[in-house]
XYZ file of N, CA, C and O in Angstrom:
480
model
N 91.562 91.187 66.509
C 91.298 91.474 67.984
C 92.288 91.315 68.546
O 93.241 91.063 68.687
N 92.188 92.119 69.169
C 92.993 92.305 70.445
C 93.460 90.761 72.171
O 91.950 90.890 71.885
N 94.634 90.799 71.766
C 94.433 89.933 73.462
C 94.024 89.717 74.191
O 95.045 91.118 74.652
N 93.725 90.187 75.208
C 93.039 90.051 76.738
C 94.800 89.198 77.140
O 95.139 88.726 76.945
N 95.060 90.997 78.239
C 96.299 90.121 78.880
C 95.687 89.175 80.181
O 94.181 89.562 80.963
N 96.197 88.684 80.259
C 95.780 87.370 81.656
C 96.589 88.169 82.533
O 97.689 88.409 82.916
N 95.169 87.843 83.587
C 95.656 89.308 84.765
C 95.980 87.701 86.295
O 95.687 86.770 85.762
N 97.272 88.357 86.783
C 97.464 88.285 87.590
C 97.798 88.577 89.178
O 97.822 90.155 89.408
N 97.448 88.005 90.513
C 97.378 88.253 92.125
C 98.912 88.456 91.883
O 99.569 88.062 91.694
N 99.086 89.871 92.490
C 100.478 90.230 92.180
C 100.451 90.072 93.895
O 100.324 91.127 94.696
N 100.900 88.436 94.108
C 101.865 88.207 96.287
C 102.404 88.835 97.181
O 102.409 88.431 97.952
N 102.864 89.614 96.492
C 103.909 90.334 97.064
C 103.472 91.655 97.683
O 103.976 92.317 98.766
N 102.325 92.065 97.272
C 101.483 93.574 98.245
C 100.948 93.248 99.837
O 99.897 92.148 99.338
N 101.537 94.193 100.325
C 101.153 93.858 101.368
C 99.523 95.109 101.700
O 99.839 96.337 101.833
N 98.513 94.978 100.937
C 96.687 96.040 100.938
C 97.216 96.359 102.614
O 95.739 96.915 102.676
N 97.455 95.560 103.447
C 96.995 95.980 105.197
C 98.560 95.795 105.652
O 98.974 95.113 107.124
N 99.369 96.536 105.345
C 100.585 97.158 106.529
C 100.326 97.825 107.910
O 99.783 98.488 107.665
N 101.363 97.154 108.428
C 100.667 97.814 110.245
C 101.584 98.824 109.640
O 102.674 99.947 108.936
N 100.977 100.460 110.898
C 100.823 101.154 110.677
C 100.646 102.229 109.526
O 100.791 103.808 110.026
N 100.142 101.705 108.665
C 99.767 102.504 107.769
C 98.537 102.215 107.562
O 97.626 100.948 108.128
N 97.427 102.537 106.905
C 95.507 102.624 106.570
C 95.787 102.027 105.196
O 96.905 101.278 104.157
N 95.201 99.858 105.939
C 95.086 100.013 105.054
C 93.691 100.350 103.555
O 93.912 100.711 103.535
N 94.434 99.478 102.040
C 93.522 99.826 100.650
C 92.085 99.663 101.584
O 91.604 100.896 100.326
N 91.963 98.824 101.743
C 90.092 98.595 102.217
C 89.567 99.802 102.907
O 88.746 100.702 102.740
N 90.369 100.128 103.671
C 89.770 101.524 104.474
C 90.103 102.405 104.006
O 88.846 103.869 104.275
N 90.965 102.983 103.282
C 91.423 103.483 101.932
C 90.788 103.794 101.148
O 89.479 104.906 100.433
N 89.713 103.115 100.689
C 88.926 102.689 99.677
C 87.500 103.259 100.165
O 86.809 104.150 99.332
N 87.481 102.892 101.269
C 86.012 102.837 101.885
C 85.524 104.138 102.612
O 84.828 105.097 102.657
N 86.673 105.347 102.883
C 86.869 106.283 103.535
C 86.308 107.560 101.520
O 86.190 108.462 101.848
N 87.502 106.865 100.909
C 87.502 107.495 99.057
C 85.780 106.965 98.773
O 85.296 107.924 98.173
N 85.028 106.639 98.219
C 84.078 105.575 98.360
C 84.253 105.657 97.178
O 83.191 106.472 96.630
N 84.775 105.820 95.745
C 84.954 105.594 94.270
C 83.406 105.780 93.643
O 83.249 104.650 94.268
N 82.720 105.335 92.586
C 81.197 105.067 92.192
C 81.489 104.769 91.271
O 80.879 103.858 91.016
N 82.801 104.598 90.719
C 82.971 103.994 89.610
C 83.933 103.530 88.740
O 85.274 103.736 90.221
N 84.184 102.492 87.768
C 85.978 101.748 87.962
C 86.943 102.750 87.566
O 88.057 102.478 87.371
N 86.193 103.646 86.382
C 87.304 105.013 86.644
C 88.138 105.819 87.355
O 89.000 106.032 87.677
N 87.009 105.570 88.361
C 87.898 106.392 89.485
C 88.580 105.490 90.833
O 89.302 105.474 91.382
N 88.091 103.809 90.315
C 88.462 102.659 91.212
C 90.083 102.600 90.975
O 90.844 102.802 92.133
N 90.204 102.536 89.385
C 91.675 102.108 88.781
C 92.089 103.796 89.078
O 93.576 103.108 89.956
N 91.502 104.485 89.386
C 93.362 105.755 90.242
C 92.884 106.001 91.269
O 94.955 105.939 91.713
N 92.125 105.820 91.941
C 92.464 105.306 93.996
C 93.076 103.746 93.790
O 94.353 104.727 95.101
N 93.451 102.915 93.033
C 94.535 101.659 93.600
C 95.499 102.238 93.187
O 96.300 102.296 93.860
N 95.914 102.816 92.143
C 97.603 103.279 91.483
C 97.891 104.521 92.777
O 98.765 104.434 93.866
N 97.522 105.586 93.336
C 97.020 106.203 93.510
C 97.442 105.864 95.180
O 98.914 106.126 96.058
N 96.831 104.619 95.445
C 97.465 104.225 96.917
C 98.148 103.226 96.713
O 99.540 103.810 98.450
N 98.607 102.707 96.528
C 99.843 102.073 95.194
C 101.383 102.643 95.638
O 102.585 102.989 96.162
N 101.000 104.077 95.223
C 102.227 104.717 95.067
C 102.367 105.741 96.506
O 103.514 106.037 96.621
N 101.515 106.213 96.818
C 101.321 107.022 97.614
C 101.534 106.740 98.628
O 102.175 107.472 100.040
N 100.769 105.643 99.458
C 100.447 105.036 100.592
C 101.500 104.498 100.903
O 102.062 103.676 102.143
N 102.043 102.989 99.545
C 102.755 102.034 100.204
C 104.014 102.103 99.755
O 105.263 101.985 100.025
N 104.079 103.376 98.619
C 105.667 103.840 97.955
C 106.267 102.838 97.120
O 106.744 102.357 97.231
N 104.946 102.047 96.636
C 105.544 101.050 95.796
C 105.651 101.544 93.882
O 104.573 101.835 93.899
N 106.770 100.673 93.863
C 107.312 101.174 92.512
C 107.890 100.303 91.334
O 108.217 99.388 92.413
N 107.689 99.935 90.271
C 106.646 100.349 89.641
C 105.238 100.388 89.766
O 104.861 98.764 90.399
N 103.985 100.804 89.679
C 102.716 99.968 88.863
C 102.180 99.620 88.126
O 102.839 100.107 86.557
N 102.222 98.444 88.096
C 101.456 97.363 86.680
C 100.330 96.915 86.474
O 98.999 97.054 88.219
N 98.823 96.951 85.521
C 97.907 96.403 85.413
C 97.151 95.366 86.711
O 96.520 95.205 87.325
N 98.487 94.158 86.637
C 97.986 93.552 87.697
C 98.204 93.699 89.236
O 97.942 93.600 90.377
N 98.931 95.202 89.797
C 98.477 95.575 90.873
C 97.886 96.571 91.136
O 97.542 96.536 92.357
N 97.219 96.726 90.427
C 95.585 97.252 90.036
C 94.021 95.899 90.122
O 93.939 96.369 91.236
N 95.231 94.793 89.568
C 93.675 94.116 89.398
C 93.598 93.204 91.003
O 93.234 92.926 91.500
N 95.314 93.511 91.800
C 95.662 92.692 92.830
C 94.496 93.705 94.051
O 93.548 92.932 94.804
N 94.593 95.615 94.313
C 93.378 95.973 94.695
C 92.400 95.817 94.859
O 91.200 95.226 95.660
N 91.774 95.502 93.480
C 90.245 95.438 93.060
C 89.565 93.743 94.319
O 88.450 93.670 94.567
N 90.688 93.159 93.347
C 90.575 91.286 94.363
C 90.297 91.244 95.127
O 90.466 90.628 96.818
N 91.136 92.002 95.943
C 91.275 91.588 97.492
C 90.405 92.173 98.443
O 90.191 92.439 99.662
N 89.669 93.486 97.530
C 88.531 94.809 98.699
C 87.009 93.411 97.608
O 86.013 93.953 97.782
N 87.279 92.918 97.099
C 85.834 92.102 96.034
C 85.069 93.728 95.468
O 83.761 92.790 94.873
N 85.792 93.929 94.392
C 85.037 94.641 93.919
C 84.654 94.064 92.301
O 86.173 92.947 91.740
N 84.091 94.566 91.741
C 84.560 93.377 90.133
C 85.370 94.395 89.166
O 84.860 95.391 89.284
N 85.643 93.306 88.863
C 86.683 93.833 88.381
C 86.550 94.161 87.193
O 85.440 93.726 86.309
N 86.974 95.076 86.272
C 86.225 95.388 84.475
C 86.691 94.195 83.885
O 87.775 93.901 83.275
N 85.806 94.234 82.417
C 85.928 92.984 81.491
C 87.080 93.471 81.318
O 88.345 92.618 80.331
N 87.628 94.816 80.372
C 89.051 95.254 80.320
C 89.538 96.768 80.892
O 89.167 97.169 80.882
N 89.918 95.285 81.785
C 91.192 96.768 83.005
C 92.750 97.604 82.540
O 91.737 99.010 82.549
N 93.080 96.099 80.899
C 93.497 97.200 80.733
C 92.893 98.507 79.542
O 93.833 99.906 79.893
N 92.867 98.275 79.354
C 91.373 99.896 77.746
C 91.122 100.443 79.609
O 90.952 101.893 78.450
N 90.082 100.127 80.305
C 89.882 101.674 81.345
C 91.062 101.821 82.227
O 90.950 103.702 81.923
N 92.316 101.484 82.149
C 93.520 102.897 82.417
C 93.594 103.082 81.643
O 93.839 105.217 81.373
N 93.854 102.893 80.617
C 93.925 104.268 79.373
C 93.053 104.889 78.674
O 93.614 105.791 78.540
N 91.803 104.813 79.046
C 91.359 104.847 78.910
C 91.155 106.156 79.572
O 90.811 108.119 79.253
N 90.953 106.289 81.289
C 90.783 106.915 82.094
C 92.571 108.029 81.645
O 92.229 108.870 82.144
N 93.266 107.349 81.246
C 94.978 108.317 81.413
C 94.068 109.052 79.758
O 94.646 110.287 79.243
N 93.765 108.929 77.715
C 93.438 109.159 77.476
C 92.251 110.549 77.661
O 92.239 111.491 76.836
N 91.600 110.407 78.207
C 90.206 111.253 78.444
C 89.910 112.114 79.201
O 89.647 112.851 79.355
N 90.508 111.346 80.857
C 89.972 112.108 81.912
C 91.307 112.765 82.498
O 91.616 113.981 83.327
N 93.097 112.291 81.494
C 94.192 112.522 82.249
C 94.394 112.175 83.070
O 94.994 112.895 84.076
N 93.667 111.547 84.780
C 93.457 111.347 85.576
C 95.504 110.251 86.426
O 95.954 110.258 87.446
N 95.935 109.975 85.066
C 96.803 108.904 84.676
C 98.396 108.535 83.766
O 97.035 108.905 82.733
N 99.121 108.917 83.999
C 99.864 108.806 82.904
C 100.409 107.082 82.750
O 100.893 105.952 83.693
N 99.400 106.139 81.213
C 100.029 105.248 80.983
C 100.761 104.756 80.065
O 100.133 103.924 79.438
N 101.168 105.827 79.498
C 102.275 105.609 78.301
C 103.302 104.088 78.941
O 103.476 103.122 77.556
N 103.532 104.132 80.043
C 104.312 102.534 79.974
C 103.395 101.751 80.586
O 102.907 102.065 81.362
N 102.313 100.794 80.041
C 101.905 99.671 81.411
C 102.208 98.815 82.533
O 101.489 98.737 82.818
N 103.683 98.793 81.902
C 104.375 98.499 83.547
C 104.512 99.255 84.290
O 105.450 99.177 85.498
N 104.859 100.684 84.416
C 104.927 101.782 85.509
C 103.930 102.788 85.138
O 104.301 104.091 84.549
N 102.746 102.741 85.438
C 101.932 103.291 85.514
C 101.883 104.601 86.480
O 102.402 104.327 87.742
N 102.156 105.932 85.956
C 101.649 106.964 87.173
C 100.630 108.157 87.250
O 100.301 108.044 86.332
N 101.259 108.353 89.051
C 99.713 109.320 88.562
C 99.690 110.496 87.904
O 101.075 111.529 87.893
N 98.974 111.595 87.889
C 99.562 112.976 87.370
C 99.040 113.665 88.062
O 97.822 113.215 89.638
N 98.982 115.426 88.482
C 98.070 115.828 89.048
C 96.645 116.449 88.959
O 96.034 116.683 90.808
N 96.631 115.991 87.677
C 95.039 115.634 87.842
C 93.758 114.722 88.809
O 93.363 114.572 89.382
N 94.967 113.300 88.515
C 94.771 112.264 88.909
C 94.877 113.017 90.952
O 94.403 111.920 91.891
N 95.337 113.180 90.452
C 96.063 113.191 92.818
C 94.771 113.859 93.179
O 94.369 114.031 94.515
N 94.689 115.022 92.294
C 93.606 116.005 93.165
C 92.362 115.632 92.558
O 91.319 115.259 93.689
N 91.652 114.561 91.960
C 91.164 113.341 91.692
C 91.185 112.561 93.663
O 89.613 113.147 94.571
N 91.904 112.648 93.866
C 91.849 111.433 95.481
C 91.863 112.153 96.627
O 90.869 111.762 97.205
N 92.319 113.683 96.311
C 93.581 114.345 97.284
C 91.380 115.023 97.622
O 91.534 115.518 99.232
N 91.211 116.081 96.764
C 90.126 116.749 96.692
C 88.223 116.797 96.232
O 87.041 117.400 96.820
N 88.726 116.028 95.023
C 87.213 115.758 94.385
C 86.459 114.001 95.251
O 84.883 113.824 95.004
N 86.756 113.491 96.488
C 86.383 111.794 96.680
C 87.212 112.255 98.378
O 88.227 112.484 98.404
N 85.459 111.287 99.452
C 84.635 111.339 98.514
C 83.501 112.003 97.200
O 84.048 113.467 98.284
N 82.648 112.082 96.749
C 81.897 112.841 95.861
C 81.554 114.234 97.598
O 80.536 113.162 98.791
N 81.375 115.411 97.527
C 80.517 115.817 98.718
C 79.220 115.960 98.181
O 78.675 115.799 96.770
N 78.378 116.102 99.475
C 76.815 115.301 99.501
C 76.592 117.199 99.010
O 77.163 118.402 99.721
N 75.370 116.844 97.955
C 74.820 118.397 97.259
C 73.442 118.772 98.727
O 72.384 118.174 98.902
N 73.118 119.507 99.395
C 72.712 119.421 100.232
C 70.644 119.845 99.691
O 70.817 120.456 99.074
N 70.458 119.117 100.310
C 68.909 118.930 98.777
C 67.853 120.672 99.452
O 67.553 120.587 100.561
N 66.919 121.943 98.647
C 67.161 122.387 99.232
C 64.812 122.285 99.393
O 64.750 121.363 98.717
N 64.420 122.389 101.012
C 63.845 122.398 101.071
C 62.306 123.427 99.953
O 62.259 124.323 100.726
């Protein structure tokens, strides 16, 4: 059995920076619908909006907790799945998670999902 990583809040993270979009507002604008999209959104926000490096699992966990998202049972597994199956993140170093061009495109172009007009 794999040992679960003990997650902790990063008390140094400011997710409501003055003069910048807060994480809560950014998440509301992008409205991710799955944990897979949410973890990518967290990493994107931390890297591109806050300029925070390196990003580890505790920073992603802190984002989740800050806006009361339900944390996946296996957050590390979700991050790895997104990396291996979707290619949205690079998790080769779990203490320095990086965005990929595919992940940037997801956040910048695909979220929020486009409303498909229903034909009457």
